[in-house]
XYZ file of C-alpha atoms in Angstrom:
609
model
C 27.897 -5.584 -56.075
C 25.987 -3.607 -53.367
C 26.492 -0.159 -54.832
C 23.854 0.603 -57.411
C 25.270 1.495 -60.875
C 24.487 5.242 -61.044
C 25.980 7.499 -63.655
C 28.028 10.145 -61.788
C 29.921 13.121 -63.181
C 32.559 12.633 -60.513
C 33.262 10.497 -57.511
C 34.285 12.968 -54.776
C 32.714 11.884 -51.445
C 34.739 8.685 -51.132
C 34.835 8.784 -47.328
C 31.026 8.843 -47.062
C 30.754 5.917 -49.474
C 33.274 3.986 -47.394
C 31.361 4.715 -44.166
C 28.081 3.656 -45.733
C 29.573 0.354 -46.835
C 31.043 -0.208 -43.380
C 27.675 0.356 -41.680
C 26.161 -2.139 -44.138
C 28.525 -4.806 -42.867
C 31.478 -4.595 -45.273
C 34.991 -5.236 -44.042
C 37.755 -2.654 -44.556
C 39.623 -4.755 -47.175
C 36.478 -5.338 -49.262
C 35.561 -1.674 -49.032
C 38.974 -0.668 -50.436
C 38.667 -3.169 -53.286
C 35.142 -2.041 -54.173
C 35.921 1.672 -54.116
C 39.077 1.182 -56.219
C 37.068 -0.858 -58.754
C 34.448 1.915 -59.085
C 37.017 4.725 -59.176
C 39.231 3.201 -61.890
C 37.188 4.833 -64.632
C 37.145 8.281 -63.043
C 39.621 10.910 -64.151
C 42.334 11.708 -61.593
C 41.493 8.720 -59.445
C 44.200 7.686 -56.993
C 43.962 4.149 -55.663
C 42.934 3.929 -51.999
C 45.086 2.168 -49.465
C 43.717 0.019 -46.675
C 45.493 2.144 -44.035
C 43.671 5.228 -45.264
C 40.211 3.715 -44.837
C 41.226 2.242 -41.461
C 42.283 5.728 -40.357
C 38.907 7.137 -41.431
C 37.184 4.429 -39.395
C 39.201 5.200 -36.223
C 38.937 8.984 -36.395
C 35.236 8.927 -37.314
C 34.454 6.318 -34.609
C 32.298 4.367 -37.039
C 32.042 1.439 -34.638
C 30.581 3.645 -31.876
C 27.825 5.131 -34.042
C 24.296 4.305 -32.745
C 22.222 1.910 -34.826
C 19.777 4.742 -35.593
C 22.565 6.733 -37.240
C 23.537 3.767 -39.447
C 19.895 3.207 -40.412
C 19.541 6.878 -41.320
C 22.588 6.610 -43.567
C 21.264 3.562 -45.361
C 17.829 5.085 -45.923
C 19.320 8.376 -47.112
C 21.582 6.604 -49.663
C 18.696 4.553 -51.013
C 16.414 7.613 -51.150
C 19.009 9.632 -53.073
C 19.596 6.803 -55.523
C 15.890 6.565 -56.335
C 15.465 10.309 -56.636
C 18.442 10.461 -59.093
C 16.885 7.936 -61.513
C 15.598 9.501 -64.708
C 12.966 6.878 -65.378
C 11.091 5.683 -62.282
C 8.713 2.796 -62.079
C 5.564 2.614 -59.954
C 7.519 0.568 -57.413
C 10.152 3.322 -57.232
C 7.536 5.913 -56.365
C 6.066 3.706 -53.656
C 9.497 3.119 -52.195
C 10.312 6.866 -52.311
C 7.106 7.524 -50.346
C 7.965 4.805 -47.840
C 11.524 6.074 -47.390
C 10.274 9.667 -46.980
C 7.968 8.615 -44.162
C 10.798 6.664 -42.596
C 13.096 9.704 -42.700
C 10.334 11.711 -40.954
C 10.144 9.036 -38.263
C 13.915 9.172 -37.796
C 13.660 12.938 -37.247
C 10.996 12.454 -34.575
C 13.214 9.891 -32.856
C 16.134 12.325 -32.916
C 13.973 15.101 -31.431
C 12.632 12.777 -28.715
C 16.191 11.737 -27.832
C 17.019 15.391 -27.150
C 13.783 16.435 -25.379
C 12.391 13.281 -23.748
C 8.862 14.461 -24.667
C 6.666 11.635 -25.982
C 4.700 14.130 -28.039
C 7.772 14.394 -30.305
C 7.367 10.684 -31.123
C 3.602 10.594 -31.490
C 1.807 13.653 -32.959
C -1.469 12.289 -31.595
C -0.210 12.913 -28.069
C 0.549 16.529 -28.901
C -2.944 16.917 -30.370
C -4.496 15.353 -27.286
C -2.474 17.571 -24.946
C -3.517 20.640 -26.897
C -7.132 20.165 -25.754
C -8.317 22.048 -22.632
C -7.437 20.047 -19.530
C -9.729 19.409 -16.617
C -8.288 20.703 -13.393
C -7.600 17.725 -11.090
C -9.931 17.567 -8.096
C -8.021 18.193 -4.879
C -8.493 15.921 -1.842
C -10.961 13.684 -3.698
C -11.880 10.431 -1.981
C -14.192 8.154 -3.944
C -16.713 5.645 -2.627
C -14.100 2.934 -3.155
C -11.615 4.898 -1.045
C -14.201 5.283 1.703
C -14.732 1.519 1.836
C -10.984 0.947 2.061
C -10.578 3.521 4.846
C -13.529 2.195 6.850
C -12.228 -1.373 6.648
C -8.687 -0.340 7.684
C -10.041 1.829 10.511
C -12.099 -0.940 12.113
C -9.397 -3.558 11.613
C -6.755 -1.500 13.436
C -8.886 -0.439 16.452
C -8.656 -2.042 19.890
C -11.828 -3.276 21.588
C -12.199 -0.213 23.820
C -11.880 2.033 20.766
C -14.586 0.068 18.946
C -16.764 0.808 21.990
C -16.242 4.524 21.312
C -17.275 3.906 17.705
C -20.494 2.177 18.831
C -21.355 5.140 21.051
C -20.490 7.793 18.432
C -24.086 8.917 17.887
C -24.592 10.320 21.388
C -25.114 14.072 21.304
C -22.258 14.526 23.799
C -19.505 12.152 24.923
C -17.021 12.820 27.723
C -14.158 10.357 28.102
C -11.593 10.376 30.920
C -8.623 8.363 29.765
C -5.154 7.096 30.577
C -2.092 8.542 28.915
C -0.888 7.150 25.589
C -3.740 4.723 24.825
C -4.347 6.131 21.332
C -7.305 8.483 21.847
C -5.917 11.206 19.565
C -5.097 8.556 16.961
C -8.611 7.106 17.185
C -10.646 10.321 17.143
C -8.688 11.636 14.142
C -9.781 8.583 12.174
C -13.326 8.574 13.528
C -13.774 12.182 12.438
C -12.452 11.377 8.957
C -14.831 8.427 8.482
C -17.770 10.466 9.770
C -16.948 13.321 7.384
C -16.780 10.920 4.434
C -19.993 9.094 5.303
C -22.186 12.019 6.384
C -20.594 15.135 4.872
C -20.509 16.810 8.306
C -17.711 19.241 9.135
C -15.275 18.185 11.863
C -13.608 20.610 14.284
C -10.662 19.759 16.534
C -9.901 21.979 19.514
C -6.543 21.533 21.229
C -4.483 23.392 23.802
C -2.299 24.818 21.007
C -2.213 24.802 17.228
C 0.827 22.518 17.343
C -1.214 20.021 19.353
C -4.063 20.247 16.838
C -1.608 19.489 14.023
C -1.186 15.994 15.500
C -4.757 15.194 14.413
C -4.033 16.540 10.948
C -0.876 14.436 10.653
C -2.718 11.259 11.704
C -5.440 11.854 9.098
C -3.071 12.639 6.218
C -0.841 9.644 6.990
C -3.816 7.266 7.280
C -5.408 8.356 3.992
C -2.139 8.222 2.068
C -1.190 4.804 3.424
C -4.546 3.227 2.595
C -5.541 5.005 -0.639
C -2.419 6.742 -1.946
C -4.266 10.099 -1.965
C -2.234 13.015 -0.557
C -4.523 15.404 1.331
C -3.493 19.053 1.240
C -4.463 22.255 2.974
C -4.174 23.946 6.342
C -7.738 22.797 6.997
C -8.727 19.733 4.964
C -11.581 20.322 2.486
C -12.649 16.809 1.420
C -14.085 16.152 -2.064
C -16.488 13.192 -1.749
C -17.057 12.909 -5.493
C -20.451 12.986 -7.248
C -23.810 11.356 -6.608
C -25.693 9.086 -9.012
C -26.940 12.124 -10.966
C -23.438 13.504 -11.403
C -23.921 16.316 -8.878
C -21.105 16.973 -6.380
C -21.749 15.603 -2.892
C -21.510 17.857 0.155
C -17.859 18.659 0.807
C -16.963 18.622 4.523
C -14.038 20.527 6.011
C -11.878 19.274 8.882
C -10.716 22.228 10.989
C -7.748 22.269 13.397
C -7.958 25.052 15.977
C -6.268 26.163 19.160
C -8.695 25.985 22.075
C -9.296 29.591 23.040
C -12.509 31.537 22.883
C -11.129 33.929 20.253
C -10.495 31.239 17.627
C -13.018 28.561 18.661
C -16.016 30.132 16.937
C -17.410 30.873 13.521
C -17.353 27.311 12.153
C -20.036 24.623 12.470
C -19.752 20.863 12.697
C -18.944 17.993 15.023
C -16.354 19.179 17.481
C -13.762 17.253 19.434
C -12.173 18.910 22.485
C -8.728 17.408 23.084
C -7.261 17.375 26.647
C -10.009 19.628 27.935
C -8.932 19.102 31.574
C -5.751 21.022 30.732
C -7.404 23.825 28.771
C -7.135 27.473 29.696
C -10.362 29.288 30.552
C -12.375 26.132 29.814
C -15.821 27.486 30.689
C -15.542 30.481 28.391
C -14.023 28.479 25.556
C -16.567 25.665 25.932
C -19.451 28.117 25.914
C -18.324 29.511 22.575
C -17.046 26.246 21.063
C -20.097 24.154 21.896
C -22.124 26.677 19.907
C -20.435 25.352 16.788
C -22.343 22.082 17.307
C -25.715 23.700 18.012
C -27.453 22.026 15.080
C -29.054 18.743 16.082
C -27.125 16.798 13.448
C -23.793 17.622 15.076
C -22.016 15.793 17.914
C -19.690 16.878 20.744
C -16.765 14.838 22.081
C -14.585 15.728 25.066
C -11.643 13.561 26.027
C -8.723 14.151 28.342
C -6.350 12.826 30.938
C -7.191 14.137 34.430
C -5.553 17.260 35.841
C -6.927 18.667 39.082
C -10.336 18.731 40.723
C -10.058 22.529 40.766
C -10.094 22.730 36.954
C -13.200 24.283 35.411
C -13.857 21.205 33.253
C -14.355 19.098 36.401
C -17.719 20.815 36.969
C -18.894 19.586 33.564
C -17.513 16.120 34.290
C -19.285 15.675 37.647
C -22.547 17.372 36.602
C -22.238 20.503 38.759
C -22.333 22.743 35.698
C -25.611 21.116 34.606
C -27.211 21.505 38.054
C -26.160 25.134 38.428
C -29.158 27.468 38.291
C -31.711 24.641 38.323
C -34.224 23.908 41.010
C -32.845 21.332 43.426
C -35.646 18.953 42.467
C -34.279 18.942 38.913
C -30.704 18.173 39.856
C -29.124 15.032 38.510
C -26.507 12.975 40.309
C -23.592 11.817 38.176
C -21.568 8.873 39.461
C -17.992 9.539 38.310
C -16.108 6.700 39.996
C -14.417 4.079 37.855
C -16.731 1.153 38.569
C -19.757 3.157 37.435
C -18.180 4.424 34.212
C -15.863 1.585 33.208
C -18.288 0.427 30.503
C -19.712 3.882 29.853
C -22.988 5.352 31.053
C -25.460 7.993 29.894
C -26.064 10.580 32.610
C -29.169 12.549 33.401
C -27.592 15.583 31.750
C -27.513 13.780 28.400
C -23.731 13.235 28.423
C -22.338 9.747 27.824
C -19.285 9.306 30.063
C -16.597 6.665 30.283
C -13.359 6.137 32.200
C -10.654 4.124 30.416
C -7.598 3.337 32.552
C -4.450 1.705 31.271
C -5.691 -1.563 32.756
C -8.992 -1.211 30.877
C -7.062 -0.569 27.670
C -4.966 -3.689 28.252
C -8.121 -5.720 28.835
C -9.440 -4.291 25.559
C -6.525 -5.671 23.572
C -3.966 -2.853 23.911
C -0.637 -4.655 24.323
C 1.576 -1.585 23.983
C 2.493 -1.284 27.671
C 4.392 -3.159 30.354
C 2.138 -2.044 33.210
C 4.249 -3.542 35.975
C 7.361 -1.826 34.655
C 5.488 1.496 34.670
C 4.398 0.871 38.272
C 8.022 0.361 39.284
C 9.175 3.528 37.547
C 6.431 5.856 38.756
C 5.495 6.885 42.306
C 2.039 5.553 43.270
C 0.300 8.938 43.174
C 1.899 9.810 39.837
C 0.979 6.428 38.347
C -2.592 6.859 39.569
C -2.854 10.269 37.916
C -1.197 9.343 34.625
C -2.646 5.887 34.057
C -5.551 5.235 36.456
C -7.469 8.473 35.742
C -7.319 9.857 39.278
C -7.452 13.620 39.731
C -4.842 15.584 41.650
C -5.723 17.769 44.629
C -3.486 20.786 44.075
C -4.661 22.688 47.167
C -1.301 21.985 48.844
C 0.789 22.556 45.719
C 3.328 25.363 45.597
C 2.208 25.923 42.013
C -1.568 25.398 41.753
C -3.124 24.943 38.355
C -4.706 28.398 38.314
C -1.206 29.942 38.513
C 0.260 27.681 35.847
C -2.543 28.336 33.359
C -1.280 31.860 32.693
C 2.046 30.409 31.485
C 0.521 28.295 28.728
C 0.557 29.893 25.268
C 0.247 28.892 21.637
C 3.768 29.390 20.163
C 2.417 29.726 16.625
C 0.596 32.879 17.747
C 3.025 34.306 20.303
C 6.588 33.384 19.218
C 7.231 34.827 15.789
C 11.013 34.579 16.304
C 11.034 30.814 16.912
C 10.882 28.007 14.324
C 11.256 24.580 15.892
C 11.960 22.945 12.510
C 14.855 25.214 11.518
C 18.535 24.291 11.847
C 18.878 27.266 14.213
C 15.387 27.380 15.766
C 15.992 30.642 17.637
C 18.595 32.130 15.306
C 21.262 33.966 17.301
C 18.909 34.747 20.179
C 20.399 34.020 23.601
C 19.186 30.918 25.424
C 19.977 29.053 28.630
C 19.923 25.318 29.323
C 18.561 23.795 32.516
C 19.344 20.180 33.369
C 17.960 17.953 36.116
C 19.629 14.522 36.352
C 18.170 11.062 36.558
C 18.496 10.202 40.224
C 18.564 6.420 39.837
C 18.526 3.804 37.120
C 14.923 2.897 37.984
C 13.772 6.454 38.670
C 12.299 9.171 36.524
C 14.021 10.399 33.412
C 16.503 13.240 33.413
C 15.135 16.505 32.032
C 16.718 19.105 29.775
C 15.093 22.405 28.825
C 16.199 25.131 26.429
C 14.817 28.533 27.391
C 14.880 31.888 25.638
C 16.167 34.547 28.004
C 14.238 37.795 28.460
C 15.795 41.004 27.280
C 14.596 42.790 30.399
C 12.973 42.098 33.758
C 9.517 42.667 32.282
C 9.819 40.222 29.394
C 9.124 36.484 29.725
C 11.301 33.389 29.882
C 10.178 30.967 27.155
C 10.608 27.180 27.173
C 11.595 26.519 23.558
C 12.495 22.859 23.844
C 12.023 20.113 26.408
C 13.681 16.700 26.408
C 13.503 13.666 28.675
C 16.670 11.613 28.795
C 17.644 8.132 29.917
C 21.062 6.488 29.783
C 24.451 7.008 31.357
C 26.049 10.399 31.998
C 27.813 10.450 28.599
C 24.505 10.075 26.742
C 22.961 12.885 28.775
C 25.972 15.173 28.295
C 25.805 14.484 24.559
C 22.202 15.765 24.543
C 23.427 19.041 26.087
C 26.192 19.324 23.466
C 23.638 18.757 20.707
C 21.486 21.581 22.067
C 24.580 23.823 22.239
C 25.151 23.219 18.517
C 21.603 24.366 17.623
C 21.282 27.382 19.895
C 23.294 30.372 21.027
C 23.771 29.150 24.618
C 24.965 31.701 27.166
C 24.151 29.866 30.416
C 23.836 26.289 31.654
C 22.548 25.278 35.086
C 23.160 21.672 36.198
C 21.997 19.923 39.360
C 25.121 18.047 40.482
C 23.190 15.448 42.476
C 24.035 11.841 41.530
C 24.736 11.456 37.809
C 24.556 15.238 37.480
C 28.070 15.574 38.921
C 29.518 13.460 36.099
C 27.490 15.337 33.488
C 28.732 18.647 34.894
C 32.396 17.555 34.632
C 31.955 16.776 30.922
C 29.984 19.925 30.152
C 32.219 22.384 32.009
C 35.166 21.390 29.793
C 33.320 22.727 26.742
C 31.368 25.443 28.515
C 33.402 26.825 31.437
C 30.560 29.131 32.532
C 28.282 26.209 33.386
C 26.815 26.539 36.890
C 26.911 23.639 39.350
C 23.796 23.692 41.538
C 24.130 21.829 44.845
C 20.716 21.366 46.417
C 19.971 22.317 50.016
C 16.728 23.125 51.802
C 17.508 26.839 51.728
C 18.481 26.849 48.050
C 15.405 24.885 46.982
C 13.205 27.341 48.885
C 14.858 30.264 47.103
C 14.443 28.551 43.728
C 10.735 27.988 44.352
C 10.243 31.570 45.571
C 11.949 32.889 42.440
C 9.818 30.655 40.210
C 6.603 31.733 41.971
C 7.578 35.364 41.482
C 8.251 34.844 37.758
C 5.033 32.873 37.224
C 2.774 35.285 39.081
C 4.264 38.148 37.084
C 3.330 36.316 33.852
C 6.992 35.986 32.874
C 7.111 32.247 32.133
C 5.719 30.872 28.868
C 5.606 27.368 27.419
C 3.604 25.483 24.807
C 0.080 24.858 26.074
C 0.340 21.351 24.641
C 3.158 20.466 27.073
C 0.849 19.534 29.907
C 3.610 17.535 31.632
C 5.305 20.867 32.462
C 2.136 21.929 34.251
C 1.901 18.589 36.055
C 5.562 18.782 37.013
C 5.156 22.152 38.731
C 1.877 21.112 40.365
C 3.572 18.124 42.024
C 5.884 20.361 44.068
C 4.661 21.019 47.621
C 6.101 22.506 50.814
C 7.346 20.172 53.526
C 9.304 20.457 56.753
C 12.770 18.935 56.873
C 13.351 15.764 58.901
C 14.242 17.716 62.033
C 11.341 20.077 61.550
C 13.513 23.173 61.660
C 13.314 24.297 58.044
C 10.748 24.501 55.292
C 11.743 22.975 51.973
C 9.970 21.935 48.796
C 9.663 18.401 47.483
C 7.936 16.636 44.653
C 5.713 13.576 44.747
C 8.148 10.809 45.555
C 8.413 7.117 46.135
C 11.532 6.572 48.235
C 14.407 8.162 46.271
C 12.558 8.508 42.971
C 11.882 12.117 41.926
C 9.128 13.357 39.649
C 9.213 17.138 39.067
C 12.327 16.920 36.928
C 11.126 19.309 34.207
C 10.058 21.917 36.752
C 13.429 21.814 38.536
C 15.279 22.067 35.195
C 13.271 25.216 34.388
C 13.983 26.649 37.839
C 17.729 26.124 37.278
C 17.463 28.727 34.508
C 15.143 31.089 36.391
C 17.377 31.038 39.482
C 20.239 32.684 37.598
C 18.214 35.902 37.505
C 18.306 37.960 40.734
C 15.268 37.555 42.961
C 14.012 41.069 42.240
C 14.564 40.638 38.497
C 15.925 44.167 38.238
C 19.455 43.915 39.554
C 20.791 42.361 36.374
C 19.571 45.321 34.351
C 20.511 48.010 36.838
C 23.544 50.245 36.350
C 25.606 52.313 38.724
C 28.033 55.171 38.229
C 31.038 56.426 40.147
C 32.477 59.932 39.992
C 36.153 60.562 40.777
C 37.218 64.042 41.869
């Protein structure tokens, strides 16, 4: 018999006794027999029926009870039985103590099941957590992390990038490079490794803060991928850990700044000037920024794709800035042609220079390009500028670089009402879309721009978004529809040349006010004149990091028509392949404003007598 023989004044809680027996493995029939046997001697006992106990089982869901609940029941019954004994042996007391501790454990398990806190299971954890905690060290990279990062850095570099690493200790480096060969990617990592190894601050100067953020993104992604450490902060303060004596090592900061003379000062460290040939007011900015690397332990690095020979940085590149003010006997001659600088050379002005074309990059292991395909797609002069590091002579351009520089701004400073990462980047502000089609399957991409419209003739047009498109007319129309969903579009200007006619037919169904622009020599001249007026008045703004907008405008030049009777404007071309697609797309928006800029805002009145 499993029930212990305990003297009881009455036998009232029959259901609990039945449940306890069931959880100890008894069948319903045996439970009924056992309870009836015990209850026979009790006054007023009524024999139990099997159906009654079965009903208790179903309604109480005994079968679904967790094992912990059944164990609690068994321990509680045994504990109560021992406590009720009048005469207890030494073994009884030991068992009571054991059962008491087990009941306490059950309670901790129940509390943990409700809270999920491990301290409810183990009091030692709660005691440990009660001690003062050390604040975790932010952005800490240990010596082991540094080894991992250095190994990954060198493994992933191409040969021409390893050459830059070998020459890193020159006081000043100046690198003229092809587009898209990974210079930003490389110098972000080089600066990180240098900061970790030497403790020197690193300063990145870019055309805009958004451009500088590219360096920051490369560094954070690289560190997280290799070490699992998530760097944080607008500027990255790196914790290098402690030295052998337990003292903290020098903590370098990596700064990301927009390249203008107002912000490029005050810090000290190695500085890296990104796309300096496209910078505004280079001489003034460089004068202030280079002061940040005045200490002899710091290094300067300039790298850029070429813009125009009229840019201020060209004087630093060819040595004229060094020779200025010196006696002619002290002048130094700097050879800046490709053959002289292909492998890098240290000039008499102390600057190490190198030219890296796309062909040099390919020879150095960069297999990211199909060079022949790029040659087919790009006009020869455009290919030479973008990929062969040849400067542009903008003396014949309708939009010389000095005019375009005033249009370049840092959106993070100037455009408080624009958030490029929001679902509605410009809220309900009115915008216009300009679209220039892809003229042939092998030609340049189509261009789409979204521009904020000025509230008056004195306020600027702003290029909020710029896209290059390839594909058939449906794909390009879909890009316009997508922009319409994100912005409050009030005007669309579409060049109906070639594929543009098909795009216009699709767009005008959804936006009946879309303008079809049919090019002619006279119309193109008027568009250019309007754009020149807007630009010279300082009424066009775009992100300083979008240097292809600048290049697009610079490529437009005046030319006589075939019969020599009219003046028109064309872009650098190879047969029927156009180039200044972004510039024309912008001019489609500008052209909707009257030439004087005032007519749209003017009002007239009429009196009737």
